[in-house]
Amino acid sequence: MKFNSWNDARKDMENCLRAEFARHAELETSAKCNTVERDYYKRMLEGDMTEVELPRALAVLSAMLRKHYQAETVIIIDEYDTPIQQGYTNGYYKEVVGFIRNLFSGAFKDNANLAYGFLTGILRVAKESVFSGMNNLKVNSIMDDRYSEYFGFTKAEVIELLDYYGRGEKLSEVCEWYDGYRFGHQDVFNPWSVINYVDDSCYPKAFWQATGSNEIIGDILSAASPEVTENLRKLLQGEQLATYIDTDVIYPDPKKNTSSIYSFLLVAGYLKNTEIVPQNDGNFMCKVSIPNKEISFVYAKEVIARIGGSATESTATAIQQAIFEKDIRKLEKHIEDYLIQTISVYDSASEAFYQGLMIGLCAILNNRYSVRSNRESGLGRFDIQLKPLVSDLPGFIFELKATKNTGENLNKLAHTALEQISSKQYAAEMKADGVKEIISVGIAFCGKSVATTSDFSTFLRNPTVTCAL
């Protein structure tokens, strides 16, 4: 749940603590606890706690449990850093860090009633100020091998799960959508998504995006430099990026230090490491890439939403609608509108730029199409392929051309792209897979102008841009 103010966030944390106290009703009348502790317990349940008293909650509860059961307590906190992220995003970072520092100091620092504590979160706790003064923490990050197989489903576990439900033939699809995470040297699947995939009759979609607002990516993109935005586009195309990884990254860092962006995305689960080279400072040089199709979907959606706001997002939706309707005329118009809204003429330097842009637009179709780029098929490598996941949808092959010559005939260039699809037999892969209808589309770009052509009849849209439908 999202909280826009510190007051609302504090009330929510108080409710969570109250619920934990209520789980131990035996403590309210325990003769082994003193009157001060029982009074604190009663006032906690009644909601009669001051902001000064509330951070003592875990210390008091662990002391009462120790006395009542004559055994040291274990404190387990999952996603401890979620309130910190919301505080940073919504403007109450200092308040929430101060509260959690006091709460955790009572729970974990000099707590004689504690056997051990266990916390999970995105941030490496050793650097976060909520743990200042604590020197007995054992940190296991995404780069460490210890416990790595417990942070997701292993491939053997996924195979066992699919076989149990009689869907063993779906393994390759599950791997494509939900595999790819790496903890240390252990490859794991997203357990939440795999479970939902099986429960949803093995229909692939981006389940993980429903678990949060993906504000991490959005906040980073809002301050991203053109270089970072271009690198994110390259990642969407399936490329790898070599970067320095600092596992001590904390929330304010991405805006203060752009080199920490990739570190942040890695520890947050939006990137995976494909090659690790340890550095002398305890950090790493890594090659990183997008883990799977599910995360590619989230990337594409956030990139489109953040580049140009709601107007750009609506145009992107119109482009997708034109693809579904097989309306090449609308497709050209909306692509041109999108270019006008989002890019500078100086951005449009190469075919690779336009390809990254188109992949971002097409990637949102991931729940109905398998989006691939630069793959071998027939006698060459197509630019973009949309292979339908639903039998009654057509397949698409996009071939792109770009020129800096403003006097060049874009319609002719688009036809050259279309002819290349035919001569190189790029549709061979989808034909072999039984796709019944395949639409070939040639697209030519120059700055913010675009022309498209397909294997339909032609017509003239306006005096400056010619489109074939």
PDB file of N, CA and C in Angstrom, residues 150-196:
ATOM      1  N   TYR A 150      17.805 -20.279  -1.919  1.00  0.00           N
ATOM      2  CA  TYR A 150      16.566 -20.112  -1.158  1.00  0.00           C
ATOM      3  C   TYR A 150      15.811 -18.833  -1.518  1.00  0.00           C
ATOM      4  N   PHE A 151      16.319 -18.053  -2.453  1.00  0.00           N
ATOM      5  CA  PHE A 151      15.676 -16.774  -2.788  1.00  0.00           C
ATOM      6  C   PHE A 151      14.762 -16.873  -4.003  1.00  0.00           C
ATOM      7  N   GLY A 152      14.526 -18.079  -4.466  1.00  0.00           N
ATOM      8  CA  GLY A 152      13.623 -18.300  -5.586  1.00  0.00           C
ATOM      9  C   GLY A 152      13.542 -19.782  -5.866  1.00  0.00           C
ATOM     10  N   PHE A 153      12.761 -20.158  -6.860  1.00  0.00           N
ATOM     11  CA  PHE A 153      12.666 -21.564  -7.255  1.00  0.00           C
ATOM     12  C   PHE A 153      13.864 -21.940  -8.118  1.00  0.00           C
ATOM     13  N   THR A 154      14.477 -23.063  -7.857  1.00  0.00           N
ATOM     14  CA  THR A 154      15.496 -23.587  -8.751  1.00  0.00           C
ATOM     15  C   THR A 154      14.814 -24.255  -9.937  1.00  0.00           C
ATOM     16  N   LYS A 155      15.591 -24.547 -10.966  1.00  0.00           N
ATOM     17  CA  LYS A 155      15.015 -25.175 -12.151  1.00  0.00           C
ATOM     18  C   LYS A 155      14.432 -26.540 -11.809  1.00  0.00           C
ATOM     19  N   ALA A 156      15.116 -27.283 -10.945  1.00  0.00           N
ATOM     20  CA  ALA A 156      14.615 -28.601 -10.545  1.00  0.00           C
ATOM     21  C   ALA A 156      13.264 -28.481  -9.852  1.00  0.00           C
ATOM     22  N   GLU A 157      13.094 -27.442  -9.038  1.00  0.00           N
ATOM     23  CA  GLU A 157      11.825 -27.247  -8.334  1.00  0.00           C
ATOM     24  C   GLU A 157      10.713 -26.850  -9.305  1.00  0.00           C
ATOM     25  N   VAL A 158      11.046 -26.043 -10.318  1.00  0.00           N
ATOM     26  CA  VAL A 158      10.048 -25.657 -11.314  1.00  0.00           C
ATOM     27  C   VAL A 158       9.613 -26.870 -12.132  1.00  0.00           C
ATOM     28  N   ILE A 159      10.564 -27.714 -12.507  1.00  0.00           N
ATOM     29  CA  ILE A 159      10.231 -28.931 -13.248  1.00  0.00           C
ATOM     30  C   ILE A 159       9.302 -29.813 -12.419  1.00  0.00           C
ATOM     31  N   GLU A 160       9.607 -29.955 -11.139  1.00  0.00           N
ATOM     32  CA  GLU A 160       8.775 -30.768 -10.252  1.00  0.00           C
ATOM     33  C   GLU A 160       7.366 -30.181 -10.144  1.00  0.00           C
ATOM     34  N   LEU A 161       7.270 -28.858 -10.046  1.00  0.00           N
ATOM     35  CA  LEU A 161       5.974 -28.191  -9.934  1.00  0.00           C
ATOM     36  C   LEU A 161       5.141 -28.401 -11.198  1.00  0.00           C
ATOM     37  N   LEU A 162       5.751 -28.184 -12.371  1.00  0.00           N
ATOM     38  CA  LEU A 162       5.018 -28.349 -13.628  1.00  0.00           C
ATOM     39  C   LEU A 162       4.591 -29.797 -13.842  1.00  0.00           C
ATOM     40  N   ASP A 163       5.476 -30.739 -13.507  1.00  0.00           N
ATOM     41  CA  ASP A 163       5.126 -32.152 -13.653  1.00  0.00           C
ATOM     42  C   ASP A 163       3.966 -32.533 -12.740  1.00  0.00           C
ATOM     43  N   TYR A 164       3.929 -31.955 -11.540  1.00  0.00           N
ATOM     44  CA  TYR A 164       2.859 -32.252 -10.583  1.00  0.00           C
ATOM     45  C   TYR A 164       1.494 -31.871 -11.165  1.00  0.00           C
ATOM     46  N   TYR A 165       1.464 -30.745 -11.891  1.00  0.00           N
ATOM     47  CA  TYR A 165       0.201 -30.281 -12.479  1.00  0.00           C
ATOM     48  C   TYR A 165       0.029 -30.736 -13.927  1.00  0.00           C
ATOM     49  N   GLY A 166       0.893 -31.625 -14.385  1.00  0.00           N
ATOM     50  CA  GLY A 166       0.762 -32.167 -15.727  1.00  0.00           C
ATOM     51  C   GLY A 166       1.041 -31.170 -16.829  1.00  0.00           C
ATOM     52  N   ARG A 167       1.903 -30.194 -16.567  1.00  0.00           N
ATOM     53  CA  ARG A 167       2.204 -29.171 -17.574  1.00  0.00           C
ATOM     54  C   ARG A 167       3.705 -29.104 -17.843  1.00  0.00           C
ATOM     55  N   GLY A 168       4.350 -30.225 -17.874  1.00  0.00           N
ATOM     56  CA  GLY A 168       5.793 -30.268 -18.104  1.00  0.00           C
ATOM     57  C   GLY A 168       6.222 -29.663 -19.415  1.00  0.00           C
ATOM     58  N   GLU A 169       5.327 -29.663 -20.411  1.00  0.00           N
ATOM     59  CA  GLU A 169       5.671 -29.116 -21.730  1.00  0.00           C
ATOM     60  C   GLU A 169       5.825 -27.600 -21.708  1.00  0.00           C
ATOM     61  N   LYS A 170       5.439 -26.952 -20.601  1.00  0.00           N
ATOM     62  CA  LYS A 170       5.500 -25.500 -20.492  1.00  0.00           C
ATOM     63  C   LYS A 170       6.836 -24.993 -19.936  1.00  0.00           C
ATOM     64  N   LEU A 171       7.798 -25.877 -19.725  1.00  0.00           N
ATOM     65  CA  LEU A 171       9.052 -25.476 -19.081  1.00  0.00           C
ATOM     66  C   LEU A 171       9.766 -24.371 -19.856  1.00  0.00           C
ATOM     67  N   SER A 172       9.883 -24.519 -21.173  1.00  0.00           N
ATOM     68  CA  SER A 172      10.620 -23.522 -21.953  1.00  0.00           C
ATOM     69  C   SER A 172       9.965 -22.144 -21.856  1.00  0.00           C
ATOM     70  N   GLU A 173       8.634 -22.107 -21.831  1.00  0.00           N
ATOM     71  CA  GLU A 173       7.917 -20.836 -21.708  1.00  0.00           C
ATOM     72  C   GLU A 173       8.151 -20.220 -20.333  1.00  0.00           C
ATOM     73  N   VAL A 174       8.125 -21.035 -19.298  1.00  0.00           N
ATOM     74  CA  VAL A 174       8.384 -20.538 -17.939  1.00  0.00           C
ATOM     75  C   VAL A 174       9.800 -19.983 -17.852  1.00  0.00           C
ATOM     76  N   CYS A 175      10.761 -20.675 -18.476  1.00  0.00           N
ATOM     77  CA  CYS A 175      12.150 -20.205 -18.464  1.00  0.00           C
ATOM     78  C   CYS A 175      12.257 -18.845 -19.156  1.00  0.00           C
ATOM     79  N   GLU A 176      11.585 -18.699 -20.276  1.00  0.00           N
ATOM     80  CA  GLU A 176      11.657 -17.468 -21.053  1.00  0.00           C
ATOM     81  C   GLU A 176      11.060 -16.287 -20.298  1.00  0.00           C
ATOM     82  N   TRP A 177      10.001 -16.538 -19.537  1.00  0.00           N
ATOM     83  CA  TRP A 177       9.299 -15.449 -18.859  1.00  0.00           C
ATOM     84  C   TRP A 177       9.797 -15.174 -17.452  1.00  0.00           C
ATOM     85  N   TYR A 178      10.167 -16.211 -16.685  1.00  0.00           N
ATOM     86  CA  TYR A 178      10.359 -16.014 -15.246  1.00  0.00           C
ATOM     87  C   TYR A 178      11.705 -16.490 -14.709  1.00  0.00           C
ATOM     88  N   ASP A 179      12.565 -17.059 -15.555  1.00  0.00           N
ATOM     89  CA  ASP A 179      13.898 -17.467 -15.135  1.00  0.00           C
ATOM     90  C   ASP A 179      14.853 -16.283 -15.303  1.00  0.00           C
ATOM     91  N   GLY A 180      16.122 -16.502 -15.011  1.00  0.00           N
ATOM     92  CA  GLY A 180      17.124 -15.495 -15.332  1.00  0.00           C
ATOM     93  C   GLY A 180      17.694 -14.751 -14.155  1.00  0.00           C
ATOM     94  N   TYR A 181      17.103 -14.883 -12.969  1.00  0.00           N
ATOM     95  CA  TYR A 181      17.669 -14.222 -11.797  1.00  0.00           C
ATOM     96  C   TYR A 181      18.877 -15.014 -11.308  1.00  0.00           C
ATOM     97  N   ARG A 182      19.865 -14.309 -10.802  1.00  0.00           N
ATOM     98  CA  ARG A 182      21.074 -14.998 -10.359  1.00  0.00           C
ATOM     99  C   ARG A 182      21.516 -14.445  -9.016  1.00  0.00           C
ATOM    100  N   PHE A 183      21.577 -15.322  -8.037  1.00  0.00           N
ATOM    101  CA  PHE A 183      22.107 -14.992  -6.716  1.00  0.00           C
ATOM    102  C   PHE A 183      23.428 -15.741  -6.569  1.00  0.00           C
ATOM    103  N   GLY A 184      24.522 -15.002  -6.455  1.00  0.00           N
ATOM    104  CA  GLY A 184      25.819 -15.649  -6.501  1.00  0.00           C
ATOM    105  C   GLY A 184      25.986 -16.317  -7.852  1.00  0.00           C
ATOM    106  N   HIS A 185      26.129 -17.629  -7.849  1.00  0.00           N
ATOM    107  CA  HIS A 185      26.226 -18.390  -9.084  1.00  0.00           C
ATOM    108  C   HIS A 185      25.009 -19.299  -9.287  1.00  0.00           C
ATOM    109  N   GLN A 186      23.942 -19.054  -8.526  1.00  0.00           N
ATOM    110  CA  GLN A 186      22.740 -19.876  -8.603  1.00  0.00           C
ATOM    111  C   GLN A 186      21.665 -19.179  -9.429  1.00  0.00           C
ATOM    112  N   ASP A 187      21.199 -19.824 -10.490  1.00  0.00           N
ATOM    113  CA  ASP A 187      20.085 -19.298 -11.279  1.00  0.00           C
ATOM    114  C   ASP A 187      18.769 -19.686 -10.616  1.00  0.00           C
ATOM    115  N   VAL A 188      17.863 -18.725 -10.489  1.00  0.00           N
ATOM    116  CA  VAL A 188      16.575 -18.989  -9.855  1.00  0.00           C
ATOM    117  C   VAL A 188      15.448 -18.340 -10.649  1.00  0.00           C
ATOM    118  N   PHE A 189      14.231 -18.851 -10.424  1.00  0.00           N
ATOM    119  CA  PHE A 189      13.013 -18.323 -11.032  1.00  0.00           C
ATOM    120  C   PHE A 189      12.287 -17.456 -10.008  1.00  0.00           C
ATOM    121  N   ASN A 190      11.493 -16.512 -10.507  1.00  0.00           N
ATOM    122  CA  ASN A 190      10.641 -15.704  -9.645  1.00  0.00           C
ATOM    123  C   ASN A 190       9.513 -16.585  -9.108  1.00  0.00           C
ATOM    124  N   PRO A 191       9.502 -16.915  -7.820  1.00  0.00           N
ATOM    125  CA  PRO A 191       8.498 -17.853  -7.302  1.00  0.00           C
ATOM    126  C   PRO A 191       7.075 -17.318  -7.380  1.00  0.00           C
ATOM    127  N   TRP A 192       6.889 -16.025  -7.098  1.00  0.00           N
ATOM    128  CA  TRP A 192       5.550 -15.428  -7.154  1.00  0.00           C
ATOM    129  C   TRP A 192       4.949 -15.580  -8.549  1.00  0.00           C
ATOM    130  N   SER A 193       5.740 -15.277  -9.559  1.00  0.00           N
ATOM    131  CA  SER A 193       5.243 -15.316 -10.929  1.00  0.00           C
ATOM    132  C   SER A 193       4.997 -16.742 -11.405  1.00  0.00           C
ATOM    133  N   VAL A 194       5.882 -17.662 -11.036  1.00  0.00           N
ATOM    134  CA  VAL A 194       5.705 -19.058 -11.450  1.00  0.00           C
ATOM    135  C   VAL A 194       4.415 -19.622 -10.862  1.00  0.00           C
ATOM    136  N   ILE A 195       4.169 -19.355  -9.589  1.00  0.00           N
ATOM    137  CA  ILE A 195       2.957 -19.855  -8.936  1.00  0.00           C
ATOM    138  C   ILE A 195       1.710 -19.276  -9.605  1.00  0.00           C
ATOM    139  N   ASN A 196       1.731 -17.972  -9.877  1.00  0.00           N
ATOM    140  CA  ASN A 196       0.583 -17.337 -10.526  1.00  0.00           C
ATOM    141  C   ASN A 196       0.401 -17.826 -11.956  1.00  0.00           C
TER     142      ASN A 196
END
